[in-house]
PDB file of C-alpha atoms in Angstrom:
ATOM      1  CA  ARG A  26      -3.921  17.678  -0.382  1.00 54.00           C
ATOM      2  CA  ARG A  27      -5.368  16.472  -3.647  1.00 58.00           C
ATOM      3  CA  HIS A  28      -2.919  13.570  -3.620  1.00 58.00           C
ATOM      4  CA  GLU A  29      -4.173  12.467  -0.204  1.00 64.00           C
ATOM      5  CA  ALA A  30      -7.767  12.498  -1.431  1.00 57.00           C
ATOM      6  CA  LEU A  31      -6.895  10.397  -4.464  1.00 56.00           C
ATOM      7  CA  ALA A  32      -4.878   7.987  -2.356  1.00 57.00           C
ATOM      8  CA  LYS A  33      -7.747   7.501   0.076  1.00 59.00           C
ATOM      9  CA  ARG A  34     -10.200   7.081  -2.761  1.00 59.00           C
ATOM     10  CA  GLY A  35      -7.993   4.351  -4.207  1.00 59.00           C
ATOM     11  CA  GLU A  36      -7.923   2.450  -0.920  1.00 59.00           C
ATOM     12  CA  ASP A  37     -11.439   1.077  -1.383  1.00 59.00           C
ATOM     13  CA  HIS A  38     -10.677  -0.073  -4.913  1.00 57.00           C
ATOM     14  CA  LYS A  39      -7.458  -1.772  -3.825  1.00 56.00           C
ATOM     15  CA  ILE A  40      -9.193  -3.550  -0.961  1.00 55.00           C
ATOM     16  CA  ALA A  41     -11.983  -4.684  -3.289  1.00 55.00           C
ATOM     17  CA  THR A  42      -9.539  -6.109  -5.827  1.00 56.00           C
ATOM     18  CA  VAL A  43      -6.919  -7.462  -3.436  1.00 54.00           C
ATOM     19  CA  GLU A  44      -8.361 -10.968  -3.680  1.00 55.00           C
ATOM     20  CA  ARG A  45      -7.507 -11.243  -7.357  1.00 54.00           C
ATOM     21  CA  SER A  46      -4.761  -8.653  -7.730  1.00 54.00           C
ATOM     22  CA  GLY A  47      -2.499  -9.158  -4.762  1.00 54.00           C
ATOM     23  CA  TYR A  48      -2.340  -9.548  -1.020  1.00 58.00           C
ATOM     24  CA  SER A  49      -2.454  -7.355   2.038  1.00 56.00           C
ATOM     25  CA  VAL A  50       0.372  -6.718   4.464  1.00 59.00           C
ATOM     26  CA  GLY A  51      -0.956  -5.063   7.599  1.00 62.00           C
ATOM     27  CA  GLU A  52      -2.836  -2.027   6.312  1.00 62.00           C
ATOM     28  CA  ARG A  53      -0.931  -1.940   3.028  1.00 66.00           C
ATOM     29  CA  ILE A  54      -1.961  -3.834  -0.054  1.00 60.00           C
ATOM     30  CA  ILE A  55       0.758  -5.061  -2.380  1.00 62.00           C
ATOM     31  CA  ARG A  56      -0.003  -5.709  -6.023  1.00 63.00           C
ATOM     32  CA  PRO A  57       2.683  -7.471  -8.082  1.00 63.00           C
ATOM     33  CA  ALA A  58       2.402  -4.902 -10.860  1.00 60.00           C
ATOM     34  CA  GLN A  59       2.785  -1.967  -8.487  1.00 55.00           C
ATOM     35  CA  VAL A  60       5.584  -3.064  -6.196  1.00 54.00           C
ATOM     36  CA  ILE A  61       8.142  -0.254  -6.148  1.00 53.00           C
ATOM     37  CA  ILE A  62      11.044  -0.364  -3.714  1.00 49.00           C
TER      38      ILE A  62
END
């Protein structure tokens, strides 16, 4: 449950920084430094 809260909290930050840090794909935001497959 705590993980979900942190993940949701991070969403706003990711969306705010997507312009300079990466790009969005649908509802997901991909940042070059965090791409894990």
